[in-house]
XYZ file of C-alpha atoms in Angstrom:
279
model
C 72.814 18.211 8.233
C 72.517 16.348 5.100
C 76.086 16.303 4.288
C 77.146 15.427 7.954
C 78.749 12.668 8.418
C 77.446 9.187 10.216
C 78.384 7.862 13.217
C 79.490 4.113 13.196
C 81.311 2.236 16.367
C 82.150 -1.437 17.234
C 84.506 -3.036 19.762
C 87.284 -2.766 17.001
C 87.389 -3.857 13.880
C 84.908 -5.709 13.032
C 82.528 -3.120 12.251
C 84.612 -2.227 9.829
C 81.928 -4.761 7.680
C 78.992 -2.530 8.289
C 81.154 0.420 7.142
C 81.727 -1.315 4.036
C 78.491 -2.251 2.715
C 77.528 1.405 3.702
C 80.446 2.850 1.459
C 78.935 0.175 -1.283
C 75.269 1.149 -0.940
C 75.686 5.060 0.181
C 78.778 6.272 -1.783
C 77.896 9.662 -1.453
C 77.747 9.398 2.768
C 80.605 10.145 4.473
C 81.397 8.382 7.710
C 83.061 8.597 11.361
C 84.278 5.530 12.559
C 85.011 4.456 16.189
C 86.707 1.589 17.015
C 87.379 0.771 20.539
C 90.280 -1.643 19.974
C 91.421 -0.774 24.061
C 88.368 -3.017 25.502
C 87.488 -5.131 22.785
C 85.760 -7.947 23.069
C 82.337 -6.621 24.319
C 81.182 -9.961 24.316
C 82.522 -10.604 27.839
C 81.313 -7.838 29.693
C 78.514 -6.940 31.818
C 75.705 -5.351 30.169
C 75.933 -2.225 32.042
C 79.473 -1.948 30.868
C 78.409 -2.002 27.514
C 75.693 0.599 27.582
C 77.991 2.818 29.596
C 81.268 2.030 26.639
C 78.431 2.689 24.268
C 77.068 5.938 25.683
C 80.737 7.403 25.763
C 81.352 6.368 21.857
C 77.844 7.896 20.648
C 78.618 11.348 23.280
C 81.955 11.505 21.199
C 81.165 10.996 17.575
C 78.016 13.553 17.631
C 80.456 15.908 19.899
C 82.117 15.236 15.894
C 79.416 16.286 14.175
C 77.635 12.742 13.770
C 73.799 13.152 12.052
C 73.023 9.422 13.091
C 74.477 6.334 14.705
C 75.046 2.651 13.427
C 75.846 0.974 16.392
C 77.414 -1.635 14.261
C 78.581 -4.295 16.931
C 75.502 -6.990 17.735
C 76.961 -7.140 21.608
C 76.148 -3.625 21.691
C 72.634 -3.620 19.645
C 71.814 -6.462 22.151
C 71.919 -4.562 25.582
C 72.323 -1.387 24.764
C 70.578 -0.332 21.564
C 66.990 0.767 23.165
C 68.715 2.182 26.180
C 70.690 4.852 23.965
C 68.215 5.679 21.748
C 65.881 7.233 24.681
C 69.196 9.177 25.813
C 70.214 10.989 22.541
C 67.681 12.763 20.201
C 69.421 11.695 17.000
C 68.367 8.355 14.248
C 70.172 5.477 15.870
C 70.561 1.901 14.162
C 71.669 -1.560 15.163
C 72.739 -4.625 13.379
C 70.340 -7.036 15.263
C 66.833 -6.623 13.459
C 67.853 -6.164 10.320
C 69.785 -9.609 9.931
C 66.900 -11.712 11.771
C 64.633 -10.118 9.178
C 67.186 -11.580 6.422
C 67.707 -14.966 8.272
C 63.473 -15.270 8.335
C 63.155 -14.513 4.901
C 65.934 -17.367 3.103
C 65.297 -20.008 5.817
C 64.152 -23.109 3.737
C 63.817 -25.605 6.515
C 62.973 -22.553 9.431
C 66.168 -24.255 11.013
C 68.407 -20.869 11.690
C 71.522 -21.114 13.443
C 73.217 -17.867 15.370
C 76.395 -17.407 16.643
C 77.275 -14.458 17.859
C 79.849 -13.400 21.217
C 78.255 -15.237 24.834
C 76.325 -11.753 25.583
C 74.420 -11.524 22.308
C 73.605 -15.156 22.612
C 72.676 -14.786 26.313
C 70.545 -11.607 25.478
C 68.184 -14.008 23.640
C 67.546 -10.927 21.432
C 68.314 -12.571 17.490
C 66.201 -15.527 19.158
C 63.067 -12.615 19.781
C 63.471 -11.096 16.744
C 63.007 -14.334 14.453
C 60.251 -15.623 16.248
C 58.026 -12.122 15.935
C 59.072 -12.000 11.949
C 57.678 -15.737 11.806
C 56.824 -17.812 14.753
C 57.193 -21.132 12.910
C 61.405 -20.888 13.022
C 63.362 -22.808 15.249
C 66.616 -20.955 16.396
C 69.522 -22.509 17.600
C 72.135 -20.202 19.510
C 75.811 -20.581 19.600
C 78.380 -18.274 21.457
C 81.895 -18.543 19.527
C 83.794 -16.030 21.883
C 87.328 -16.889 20.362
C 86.245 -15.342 17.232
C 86.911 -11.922 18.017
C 90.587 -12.108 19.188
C 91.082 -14.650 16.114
C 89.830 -11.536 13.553
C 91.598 -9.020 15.520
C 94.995 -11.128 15.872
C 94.694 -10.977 11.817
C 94.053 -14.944 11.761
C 91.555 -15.110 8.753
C 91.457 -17.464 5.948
C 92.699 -20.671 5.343
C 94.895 -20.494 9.092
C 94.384 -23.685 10.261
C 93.886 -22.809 14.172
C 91.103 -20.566 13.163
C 89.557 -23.619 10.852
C 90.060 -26.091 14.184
C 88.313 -23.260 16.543
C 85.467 -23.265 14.039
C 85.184 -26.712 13.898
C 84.648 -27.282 17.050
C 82.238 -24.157 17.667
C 79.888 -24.949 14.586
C 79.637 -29.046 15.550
C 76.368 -29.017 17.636
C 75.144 -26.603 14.765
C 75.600 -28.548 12.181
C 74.183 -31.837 14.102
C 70.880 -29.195 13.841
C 70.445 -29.273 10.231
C 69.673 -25.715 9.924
C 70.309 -24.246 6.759
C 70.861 -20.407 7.551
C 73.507 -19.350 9.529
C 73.672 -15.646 11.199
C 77.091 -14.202 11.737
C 75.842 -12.551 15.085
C 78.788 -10.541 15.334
C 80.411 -7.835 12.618
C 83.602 -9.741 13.065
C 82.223 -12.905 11.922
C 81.717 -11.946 8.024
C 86.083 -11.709 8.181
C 85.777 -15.539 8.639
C 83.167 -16.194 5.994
C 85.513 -18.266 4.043
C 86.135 -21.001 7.133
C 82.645 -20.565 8.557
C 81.338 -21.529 5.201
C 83.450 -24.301 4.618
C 83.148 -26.154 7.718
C 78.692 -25.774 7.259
C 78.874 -26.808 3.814
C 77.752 -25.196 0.567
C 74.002 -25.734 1.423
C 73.594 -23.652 4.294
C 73.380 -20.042 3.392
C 74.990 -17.628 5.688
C 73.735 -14.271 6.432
C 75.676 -11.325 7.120
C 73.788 -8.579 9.148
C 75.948 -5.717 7.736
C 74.588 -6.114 4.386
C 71.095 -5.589 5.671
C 71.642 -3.057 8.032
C 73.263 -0.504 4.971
C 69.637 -1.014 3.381
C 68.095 -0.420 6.586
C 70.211 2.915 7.042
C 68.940 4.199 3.766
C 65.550 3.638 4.527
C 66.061 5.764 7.740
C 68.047 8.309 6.202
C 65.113 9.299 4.001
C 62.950 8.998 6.799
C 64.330 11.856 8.934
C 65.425 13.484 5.663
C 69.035 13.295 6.052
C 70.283 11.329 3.106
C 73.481 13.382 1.932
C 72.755 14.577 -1.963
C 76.566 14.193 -2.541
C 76.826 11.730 -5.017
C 72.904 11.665 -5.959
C 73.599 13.511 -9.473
C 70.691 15.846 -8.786
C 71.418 18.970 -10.971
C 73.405 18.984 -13.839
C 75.804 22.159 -12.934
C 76.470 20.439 -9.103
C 79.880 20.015 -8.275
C 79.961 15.955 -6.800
C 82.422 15.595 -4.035
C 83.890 12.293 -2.159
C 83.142 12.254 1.343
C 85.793 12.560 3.529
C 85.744 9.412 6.282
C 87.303 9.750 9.352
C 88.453 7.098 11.566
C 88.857 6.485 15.263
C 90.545 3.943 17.168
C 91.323 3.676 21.071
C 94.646 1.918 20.757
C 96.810 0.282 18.456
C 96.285 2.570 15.269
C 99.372 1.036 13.365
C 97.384 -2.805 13.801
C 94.370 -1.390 12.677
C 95.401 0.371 9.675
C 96.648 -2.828 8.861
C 93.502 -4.860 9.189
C 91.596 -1.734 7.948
C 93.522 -2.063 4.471
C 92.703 -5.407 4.442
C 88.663 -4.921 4.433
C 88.252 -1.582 2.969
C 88.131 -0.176 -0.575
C 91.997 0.326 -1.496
C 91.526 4.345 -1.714
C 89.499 4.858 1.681
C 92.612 5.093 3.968
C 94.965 6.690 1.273
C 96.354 10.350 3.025
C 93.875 9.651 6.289
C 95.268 9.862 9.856
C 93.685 7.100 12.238
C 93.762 8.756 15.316
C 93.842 7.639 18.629
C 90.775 9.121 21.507
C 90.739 7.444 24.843
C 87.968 7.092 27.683
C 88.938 7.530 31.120
């Protein structure tokens, strides 16, 4: 089981984020991505439609040969994190506790700002989270829900809509003075570059993916399934890449695109993204 791979899924591509900081700080795991680019945005939906989208995602990738889960979408890790984990009898992860814990620790002023898609924000659960790691922070909530179809559309960067849509979004946060900012969503890191630029240089913006690879590690070793591929243990062991796999539930050609655009160069090079539907 060491050497299996582990499960990741999101809406679409946003999770893509998570994936890479675990390629960054686990370069010897290999991974199974899902990507259900049919019904994205999550953000939109009823909770019980996203524990029952979630359910079918986590039945496929172990049905692959999954050793854990990242549920690496916060909509997701909002509604239906605890839910799943009661259902399947395998190490499953979200990206909601382990960016609060970040956010708490750099907060200066304890003025934290989240935005995140309307059910995450609604769900109250970044909010819960921050105020159990230190009760003294004040959290301010924002749902951006044109995010998502900006990143997916491929409208990053300097595109001035995107800049206008955050502008008017991040207003009533800014009036706040906080001074950390949680992209509540794994798309939101793929707009870094406007986010940060319409908050300013002093408010430091913290990206859940990064925290939830460390977190993942820390599990890994728990349950004893961090993969030794990679590790250098044993002088005469053959090291091997892992193989990632990836999974989409439309539109493979638009996400190989985006994928190429967040990913390490190599990742994709020779891999099929293939296409697995849900009735």
């Amino acid at each position: 089981m060491k050497d299996a791979p582990i499960g990741v899924f999101d809406s679409g591509v946003g999770g893509l984020t998570v994936v890479k900081e675990i390629m960054e700080q686990l370069p010897g795991e290999a991974m199974i991505y899902f990507g259900d680019t049919a019904r994205v945005p999550y953000g939109n939906k009823s909770e019980e439609t996203v524990v029952r989208y979630s359910a079918q995602i986590i039945r496929f990738l172990l049905a692959e040969g999954a050793k854990t889960i990242v549920i690496a979408c916060n909509t997701a890790s909002a509604v239906a994190l605890e839910r799943v984990k009661k259902e399947f009898d395998v190490p499953v992860i979200g990206v909601v506790k382990p960016g609060a814990k970040a956010a708490a620790e750099v907060t200066r002023n304890g003025k934290i700002g989240v935005i995140g898609t309307e059910t995450t924000i609604r769900s109250g659960i970044y909010h819960t989270f921050l105020q159990k790691t230190d009760p003294n922070v004040t959290v301010y909530g924002k749902a951006c829900p044109l995010f998502v179809p900006l990143v997916e559309e491929g409208w990053l960067g300097e595109d001035a809509i995107t800049e206008q849509v955050a502008r008017r979004y991040l207003a009533e946060l800014s009036e706040q003075e906080i001074d950390t900012l949680v992209l509540g969503c794994t798309h939101y890191p793929l707009l870094r570059s406007v986010i940060q630029k319409v908050m300013g240089e002093k408010v430091r913006l913290v990206n859940p993916a990064v925290e939830t690879a460390r977190e993942l590690k820390y599990l890994l070793e728990e349950h004893h399934l961090l993969s030794e591929r990679g590790s250098g243990a044993g002088n005469a062991k053959e090291i091997s890449r892992p193989e990632h796999t990836f999974f989409v539930s439309d539109g493979a050609e638009k996400f190989r695109q985006l994928a190429a655009s967040i990913l390490p160069a190599a990742t994709l090079r020779g891999e099929d993204i293939r296409v697995k539907t849900f009735e």
